[in-house]
Tab-separated table of C-alpha atoms in Angstrom:
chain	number	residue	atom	x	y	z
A	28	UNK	CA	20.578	-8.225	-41.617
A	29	UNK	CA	22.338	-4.660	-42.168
A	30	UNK	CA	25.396	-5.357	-43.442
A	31	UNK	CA	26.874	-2.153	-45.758
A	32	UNK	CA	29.975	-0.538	-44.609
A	33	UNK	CA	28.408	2.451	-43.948
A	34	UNK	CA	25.960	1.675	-41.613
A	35	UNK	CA	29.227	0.617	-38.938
A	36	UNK	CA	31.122	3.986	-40.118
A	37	UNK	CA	30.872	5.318	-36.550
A	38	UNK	CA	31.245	1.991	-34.994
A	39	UNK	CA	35.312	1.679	-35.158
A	40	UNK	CA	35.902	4.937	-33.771
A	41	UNK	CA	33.233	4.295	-30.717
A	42	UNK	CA	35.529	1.410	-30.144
A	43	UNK	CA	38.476	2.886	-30.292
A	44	UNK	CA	37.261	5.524	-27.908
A	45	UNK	CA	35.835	3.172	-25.305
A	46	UNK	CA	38.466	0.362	-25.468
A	47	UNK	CA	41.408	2.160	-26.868
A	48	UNK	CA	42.712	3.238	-23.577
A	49	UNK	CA	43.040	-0.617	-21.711
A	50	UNK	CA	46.145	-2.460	-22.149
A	51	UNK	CA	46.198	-5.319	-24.762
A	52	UNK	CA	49.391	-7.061	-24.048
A	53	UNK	CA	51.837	-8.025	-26.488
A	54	UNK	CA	52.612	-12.383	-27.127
A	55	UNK	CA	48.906	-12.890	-26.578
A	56	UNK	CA	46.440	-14.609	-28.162
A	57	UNK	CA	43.006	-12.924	-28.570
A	58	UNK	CA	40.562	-15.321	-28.546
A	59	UNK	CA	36.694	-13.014	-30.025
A	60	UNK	CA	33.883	-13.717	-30.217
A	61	UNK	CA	31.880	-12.231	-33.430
A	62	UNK	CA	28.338	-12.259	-34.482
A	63	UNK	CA	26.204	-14.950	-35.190
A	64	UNK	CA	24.171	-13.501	-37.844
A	65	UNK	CA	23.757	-9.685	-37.150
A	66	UNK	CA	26.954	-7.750	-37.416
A	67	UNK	CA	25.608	-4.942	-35.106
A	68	UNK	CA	26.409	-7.656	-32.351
A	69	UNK	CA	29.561	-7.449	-32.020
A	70	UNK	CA	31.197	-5.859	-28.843
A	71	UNK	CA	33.380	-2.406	-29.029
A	72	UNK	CA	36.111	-3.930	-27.596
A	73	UNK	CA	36.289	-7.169	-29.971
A	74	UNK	CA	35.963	-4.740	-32.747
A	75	UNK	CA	39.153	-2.581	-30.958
A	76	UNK	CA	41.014	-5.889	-31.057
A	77	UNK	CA	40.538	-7.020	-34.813
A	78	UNK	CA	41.835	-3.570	-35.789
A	79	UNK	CA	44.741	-3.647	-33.158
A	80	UNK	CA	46.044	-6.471	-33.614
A	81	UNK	CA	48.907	-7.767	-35.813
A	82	UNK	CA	47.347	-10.990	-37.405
A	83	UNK	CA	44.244	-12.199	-37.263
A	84	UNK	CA	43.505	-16.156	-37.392
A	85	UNK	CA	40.230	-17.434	-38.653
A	86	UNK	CA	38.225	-20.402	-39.529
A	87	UNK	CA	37.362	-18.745	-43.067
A	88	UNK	CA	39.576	-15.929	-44.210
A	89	UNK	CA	36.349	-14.644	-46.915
A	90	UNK	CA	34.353	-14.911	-44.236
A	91	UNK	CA	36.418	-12.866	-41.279
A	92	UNK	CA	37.477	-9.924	-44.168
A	93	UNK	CA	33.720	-9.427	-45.003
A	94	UNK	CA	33.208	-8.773	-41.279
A	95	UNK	CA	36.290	-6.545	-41.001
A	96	UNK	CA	35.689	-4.583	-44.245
A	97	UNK	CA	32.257	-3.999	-43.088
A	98	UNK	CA	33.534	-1.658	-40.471
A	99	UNK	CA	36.071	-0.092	-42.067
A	100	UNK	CA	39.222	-2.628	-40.766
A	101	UNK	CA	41.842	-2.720	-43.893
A	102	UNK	CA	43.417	-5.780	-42.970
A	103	UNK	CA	46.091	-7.380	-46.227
A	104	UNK	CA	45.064	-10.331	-46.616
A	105	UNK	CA	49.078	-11.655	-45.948
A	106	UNK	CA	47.972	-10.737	-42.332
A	107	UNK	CA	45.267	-13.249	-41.994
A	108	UNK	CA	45.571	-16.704	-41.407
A	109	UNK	CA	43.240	-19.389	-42.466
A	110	UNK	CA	42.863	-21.540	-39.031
A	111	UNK	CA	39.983	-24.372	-39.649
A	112	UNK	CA	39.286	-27.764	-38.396
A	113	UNK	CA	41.321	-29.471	-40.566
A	114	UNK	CA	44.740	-27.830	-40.280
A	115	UNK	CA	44.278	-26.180	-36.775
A	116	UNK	CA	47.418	-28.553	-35.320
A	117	UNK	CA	50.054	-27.450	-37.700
A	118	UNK	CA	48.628	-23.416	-38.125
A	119	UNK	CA	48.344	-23.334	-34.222
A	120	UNK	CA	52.489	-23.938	-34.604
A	121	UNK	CA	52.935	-20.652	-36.717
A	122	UNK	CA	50.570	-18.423	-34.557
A	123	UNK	CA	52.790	-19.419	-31.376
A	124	UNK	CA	55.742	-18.459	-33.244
A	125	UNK	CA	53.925	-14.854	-33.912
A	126	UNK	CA	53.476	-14.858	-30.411
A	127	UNK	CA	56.814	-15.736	-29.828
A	128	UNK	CA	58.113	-12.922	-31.397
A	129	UNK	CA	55.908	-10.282	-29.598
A	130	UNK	CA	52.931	-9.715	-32.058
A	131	UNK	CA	49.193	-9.936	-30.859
A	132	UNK	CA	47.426	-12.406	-32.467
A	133	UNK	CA	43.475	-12.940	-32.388
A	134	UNK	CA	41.479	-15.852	-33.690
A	135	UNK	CA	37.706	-15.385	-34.870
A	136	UNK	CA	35.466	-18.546	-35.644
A	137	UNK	CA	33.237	-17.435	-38.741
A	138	UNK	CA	30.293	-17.072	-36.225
A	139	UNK	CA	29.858	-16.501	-32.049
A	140	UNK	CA	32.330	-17.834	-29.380
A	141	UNK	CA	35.587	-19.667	-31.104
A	142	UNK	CA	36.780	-23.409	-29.201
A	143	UNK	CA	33.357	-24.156	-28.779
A	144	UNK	CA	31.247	-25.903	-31.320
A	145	UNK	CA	33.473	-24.022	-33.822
A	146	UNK	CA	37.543	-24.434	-34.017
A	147	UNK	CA	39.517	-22.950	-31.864
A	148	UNK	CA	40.456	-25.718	-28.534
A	149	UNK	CA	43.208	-26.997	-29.631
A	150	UNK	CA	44.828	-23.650	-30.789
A	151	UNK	CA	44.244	-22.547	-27.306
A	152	UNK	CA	45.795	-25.759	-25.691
A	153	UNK	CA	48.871	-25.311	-27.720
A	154	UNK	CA	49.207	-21.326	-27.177
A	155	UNK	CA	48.839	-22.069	-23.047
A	156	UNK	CA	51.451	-25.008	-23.584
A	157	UNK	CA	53.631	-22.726	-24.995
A	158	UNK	CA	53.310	-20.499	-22.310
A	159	UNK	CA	51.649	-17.825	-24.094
A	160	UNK	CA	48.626	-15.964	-22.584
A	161	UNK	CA	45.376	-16.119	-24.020
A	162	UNK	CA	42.605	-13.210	-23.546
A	163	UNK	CA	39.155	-13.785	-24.213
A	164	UNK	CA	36.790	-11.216	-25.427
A	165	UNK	CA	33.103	-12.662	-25.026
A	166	UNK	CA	30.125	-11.878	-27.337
A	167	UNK	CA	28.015	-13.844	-29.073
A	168	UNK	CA	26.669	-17.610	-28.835
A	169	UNK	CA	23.663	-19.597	-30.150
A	170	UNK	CA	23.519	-21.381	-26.794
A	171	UNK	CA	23.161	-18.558	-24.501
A	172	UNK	CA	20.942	-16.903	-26.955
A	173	UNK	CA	18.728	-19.471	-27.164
A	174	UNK	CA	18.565	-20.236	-23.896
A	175	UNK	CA	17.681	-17.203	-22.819
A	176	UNK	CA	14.604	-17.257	-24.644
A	177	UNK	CA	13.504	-20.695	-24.314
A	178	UNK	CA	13.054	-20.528	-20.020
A	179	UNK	CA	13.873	-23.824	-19.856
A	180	UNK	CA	17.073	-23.344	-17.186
A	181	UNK	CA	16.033	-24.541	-13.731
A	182	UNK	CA	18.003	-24.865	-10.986
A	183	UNK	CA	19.584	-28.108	-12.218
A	184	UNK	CA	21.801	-26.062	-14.783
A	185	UNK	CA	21.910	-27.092	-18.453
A	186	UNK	CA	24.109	-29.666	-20.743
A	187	UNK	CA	25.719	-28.182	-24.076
A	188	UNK	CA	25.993	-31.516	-26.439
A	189	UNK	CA	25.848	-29.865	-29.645
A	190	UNK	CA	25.918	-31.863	-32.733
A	191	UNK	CA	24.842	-35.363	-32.272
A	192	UNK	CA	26.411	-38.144	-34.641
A	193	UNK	CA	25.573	-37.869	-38.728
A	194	UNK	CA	24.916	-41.934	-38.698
A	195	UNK	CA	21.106	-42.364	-37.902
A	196	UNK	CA	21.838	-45.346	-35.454
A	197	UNK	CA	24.632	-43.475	-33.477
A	198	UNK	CA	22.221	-40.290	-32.990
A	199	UNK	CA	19.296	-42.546	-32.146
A	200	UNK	CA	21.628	-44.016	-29.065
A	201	UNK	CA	22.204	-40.680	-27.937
A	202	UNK	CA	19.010	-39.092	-27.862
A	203	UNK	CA	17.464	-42.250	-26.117
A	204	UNK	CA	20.576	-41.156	-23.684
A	205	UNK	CA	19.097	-37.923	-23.368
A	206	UNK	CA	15.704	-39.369	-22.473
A	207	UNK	CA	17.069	-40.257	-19.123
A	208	UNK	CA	18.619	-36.169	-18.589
A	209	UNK	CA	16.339	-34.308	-16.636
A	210	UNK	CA	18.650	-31.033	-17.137
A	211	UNK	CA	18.199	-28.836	-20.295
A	212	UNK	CA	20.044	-29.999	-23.195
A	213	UNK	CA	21.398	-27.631	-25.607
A	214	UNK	CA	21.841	-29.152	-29.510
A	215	UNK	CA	23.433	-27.397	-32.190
A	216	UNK	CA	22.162	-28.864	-35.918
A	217	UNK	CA	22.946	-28.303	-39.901
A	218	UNK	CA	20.087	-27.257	-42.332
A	219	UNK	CA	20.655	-30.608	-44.061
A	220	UNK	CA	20.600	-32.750	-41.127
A	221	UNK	CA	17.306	-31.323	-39.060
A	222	UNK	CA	15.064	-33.094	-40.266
A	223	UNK	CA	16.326	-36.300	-39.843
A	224	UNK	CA	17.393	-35.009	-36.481
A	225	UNK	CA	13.541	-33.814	-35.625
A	226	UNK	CA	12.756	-37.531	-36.582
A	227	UNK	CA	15.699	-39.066	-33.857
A	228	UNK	CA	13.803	-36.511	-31.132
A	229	UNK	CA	9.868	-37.702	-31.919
A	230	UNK	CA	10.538	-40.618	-29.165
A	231	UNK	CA	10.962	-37.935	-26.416
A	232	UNK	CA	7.457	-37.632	-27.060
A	233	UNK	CA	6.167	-34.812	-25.159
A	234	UNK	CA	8.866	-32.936	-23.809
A	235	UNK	CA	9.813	-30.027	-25.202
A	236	UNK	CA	12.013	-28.251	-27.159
A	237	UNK	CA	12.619	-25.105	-28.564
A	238	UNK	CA	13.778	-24.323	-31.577
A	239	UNK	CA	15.679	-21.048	-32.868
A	240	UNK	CA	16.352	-20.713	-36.934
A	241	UNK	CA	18.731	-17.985	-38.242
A	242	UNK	CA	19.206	-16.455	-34.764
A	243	UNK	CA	19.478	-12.961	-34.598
A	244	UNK	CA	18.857	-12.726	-38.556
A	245	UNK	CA	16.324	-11.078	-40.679
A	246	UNK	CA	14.167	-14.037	-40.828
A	247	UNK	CA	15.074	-15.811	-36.836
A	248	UNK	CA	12.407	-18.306	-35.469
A	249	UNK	CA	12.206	-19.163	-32.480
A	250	UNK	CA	9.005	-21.881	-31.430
A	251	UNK	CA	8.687	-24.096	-28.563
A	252	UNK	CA	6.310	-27.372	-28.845
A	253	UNK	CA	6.568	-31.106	-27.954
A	254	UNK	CA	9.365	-33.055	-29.834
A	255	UNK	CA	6.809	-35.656	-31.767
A	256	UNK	CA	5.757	-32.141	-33.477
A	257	UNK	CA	8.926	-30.703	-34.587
A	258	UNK	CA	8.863	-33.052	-37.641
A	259	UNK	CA	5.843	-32.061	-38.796
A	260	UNK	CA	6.517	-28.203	-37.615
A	261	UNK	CA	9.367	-28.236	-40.049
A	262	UNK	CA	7.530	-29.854	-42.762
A	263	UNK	CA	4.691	-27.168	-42.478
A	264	UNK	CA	6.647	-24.907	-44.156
A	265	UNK	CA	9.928	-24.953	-46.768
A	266	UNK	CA	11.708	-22.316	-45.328
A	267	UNK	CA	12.103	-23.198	-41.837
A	268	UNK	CA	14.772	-26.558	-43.126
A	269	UNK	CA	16.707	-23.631	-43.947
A	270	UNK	CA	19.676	-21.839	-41.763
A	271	UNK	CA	21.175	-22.863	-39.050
A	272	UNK	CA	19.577	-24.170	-35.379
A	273	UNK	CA	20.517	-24.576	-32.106
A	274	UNK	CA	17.803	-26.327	-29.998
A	275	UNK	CA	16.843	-26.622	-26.376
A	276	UNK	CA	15.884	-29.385	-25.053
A	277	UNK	CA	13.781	-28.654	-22.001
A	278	UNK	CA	14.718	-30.011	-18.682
A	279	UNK	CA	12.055	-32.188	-16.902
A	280	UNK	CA	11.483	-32.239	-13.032
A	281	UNK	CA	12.772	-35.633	-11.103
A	282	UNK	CA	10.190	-37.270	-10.210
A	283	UNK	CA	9.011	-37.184	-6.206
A	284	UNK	CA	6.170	-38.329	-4.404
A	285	UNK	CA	4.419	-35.055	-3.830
A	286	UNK	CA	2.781	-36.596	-0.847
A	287	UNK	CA	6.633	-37.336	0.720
A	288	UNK	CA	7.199	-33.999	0.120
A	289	UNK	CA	4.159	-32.141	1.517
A	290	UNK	CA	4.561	-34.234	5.123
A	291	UNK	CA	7.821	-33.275	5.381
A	292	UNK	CA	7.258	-29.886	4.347
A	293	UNK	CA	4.258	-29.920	6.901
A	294	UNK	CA	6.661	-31.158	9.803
A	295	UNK	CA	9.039	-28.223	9.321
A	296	UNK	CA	6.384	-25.111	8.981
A	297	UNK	CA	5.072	-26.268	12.370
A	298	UNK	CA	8.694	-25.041	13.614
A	299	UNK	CA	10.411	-23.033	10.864
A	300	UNK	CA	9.326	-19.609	8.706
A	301	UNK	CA	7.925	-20.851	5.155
A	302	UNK	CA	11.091	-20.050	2.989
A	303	UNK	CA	13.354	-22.100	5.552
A	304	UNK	CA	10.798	-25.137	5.264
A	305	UNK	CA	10.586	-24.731	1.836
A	306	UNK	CA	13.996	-25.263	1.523
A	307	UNK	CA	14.762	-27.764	3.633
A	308	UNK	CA	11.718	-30.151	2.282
A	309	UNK	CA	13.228	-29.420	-0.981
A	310	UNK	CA	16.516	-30.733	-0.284
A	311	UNK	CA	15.633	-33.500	1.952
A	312	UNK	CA	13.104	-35.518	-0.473
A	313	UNK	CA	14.048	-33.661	-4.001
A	314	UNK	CA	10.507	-32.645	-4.386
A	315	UNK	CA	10.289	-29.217	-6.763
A	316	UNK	CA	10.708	-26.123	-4.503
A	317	UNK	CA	8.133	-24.053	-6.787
A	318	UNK	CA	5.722	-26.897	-5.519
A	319	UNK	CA	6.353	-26.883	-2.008
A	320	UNK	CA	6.104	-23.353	-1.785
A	321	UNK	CA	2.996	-23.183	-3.349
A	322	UNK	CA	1.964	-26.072	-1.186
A	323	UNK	CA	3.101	-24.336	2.258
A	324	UNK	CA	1.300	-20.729	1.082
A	325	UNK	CA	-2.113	-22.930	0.761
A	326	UNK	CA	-1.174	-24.619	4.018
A	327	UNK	CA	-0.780	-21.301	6.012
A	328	UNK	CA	-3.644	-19.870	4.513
A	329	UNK	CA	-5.660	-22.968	5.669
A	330	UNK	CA	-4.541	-22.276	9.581
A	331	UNK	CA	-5.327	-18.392	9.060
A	332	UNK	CA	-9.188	-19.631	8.004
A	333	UNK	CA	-9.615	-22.510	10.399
């Protein structure tokens, strides 16, 4: 990961000259998004913000004034708040009163989208309460990183769950939960807890998941295999129980009878155009629609040959 100062030097002034000239209101609360592991991530108008702004709120104050000094932000260090999971109640009551008295305020997690995973909700609950306005800047996120990578996403959508229980029993109940879930299942997990977490998975047997390690760092992994491997995948090698993870776990198709499917499928092509059966047979008996189309191209090329 590049992370001198002088490799961003340009990168403050591009924001400035895209973003500079939009309206950032003042009594708001900038909620941005910053990079999960490689700092060239970040967006030109996050970057704007952070250097705008009057105070900046954040889960770990090292953490956010690395990222700021990196390109080029000065920001004292009376002007940033420390805003964490542990005090986020009674430091959410000091940003409103910033934002009562006009001054732009933005919180940063110390990695992707704050109010997720990360801190960040209830600050946001309290600001809106107040009747403040809050303004989101997206970016970065493990989930939507790794699911766009994994291909797991059907048409059913996905489930974010993110970090299961720490007590083995209570993280056994939910992944036996998760057995039932034919949707996608995104899980977020610690480098201390994944193994014991790739053991809780190994009864989902062989459905799989993908697994992405240090995403969008120098050393990111990203492998996809059944979940009675993953143990052993992570065992193969020292490094890989290292960094953080987000995981995938892919979604499974809801079991039809194909042959339900197919005869209602053949019913409609005898009076509708292919895509129009298709979809119809898909929604009337839940069969998969990749299936059925597949299944309706053999079927008209039967009646072309016969």
């Amino acid at each position: 990961m590049v992370s001198s100062a002088s490799s961003f030097a340009a990168a403050l002034s591009a924001a400035r000259a895209a973003a500079g000239a939009q309206d950032y209101p003042k009594g708001t609360l900038y909620v941005v998004a910053t990079p999960i592991g490689n700092l060239a991530d970040i967006g030109l108008r996050a970057l704007h913000v952070l250097d705008l702004v009057d105070r900046v709120a954040c889960e770990d104050t090292r953490h956010t004034q690395q990222l700021l000094r990196a390109y080029g932000i000065d920001r004292p260090g009376d002007r940033l708040l420390a805003l964490h999971q542990h005090n986020e109640a009674e430091a959410a009551q000091r940003v409103i009163g910033w934002l009562a008295a006009g001054e732009r305020v933005a919180y940063a997690s110390d990695a992707g989208t704050p109010a997720v995973s990360d801190p960040g909700a209830r600050l946001v609950a309290a600001v809106r309460a107040a009747g403040h306005r809050v303004l989101p800047l997206p970016g970065a996120s493990s989930i939507t990183t790794l699911l766009s990578a994994a291909g797991s996403v059907q048409e059913g959508g996905f489930v974010f769950e993110g970090f299961l229980p720490a007590k083995a029993g209570e993280r056994d109940a939910a992944v036996a939960a998760m057995a039932a879930e034919p949707r996608a299942v995104v899980l977020l997990e610690a480098p201390h807890r994944i193994e014991a977490l790739a053991r809780s998975l190994a009864v989902l047997g062989d459905r799989l998941v993908t697994v992405g390690r240090e995403l969008t760092k120098q050393f990111e992994e990203i492998a996809t295999m059944p979940c009675s491997a993953l143990a052993d995948w992570l065992a193969a090698d020292a490094q890989r129980s290292r960094g953080e993870f987000a995981l995938v776990l892919h979604g499974v198709a809801e079991a039809a009878p194909a042959d339900d499917g197919e005869r209602v499928l053949r019913l409609l092509l005898a009076e509708l155009p292919v895509k129009m059966a298709v979809k119809l047979a898909a929604e009337i008996t839940g069969a998969p629609r990749n299936a059925l189309y597949e299944a309706a191209l053999k079927s008209k090329a039967g009646d072309q040959t016969s």
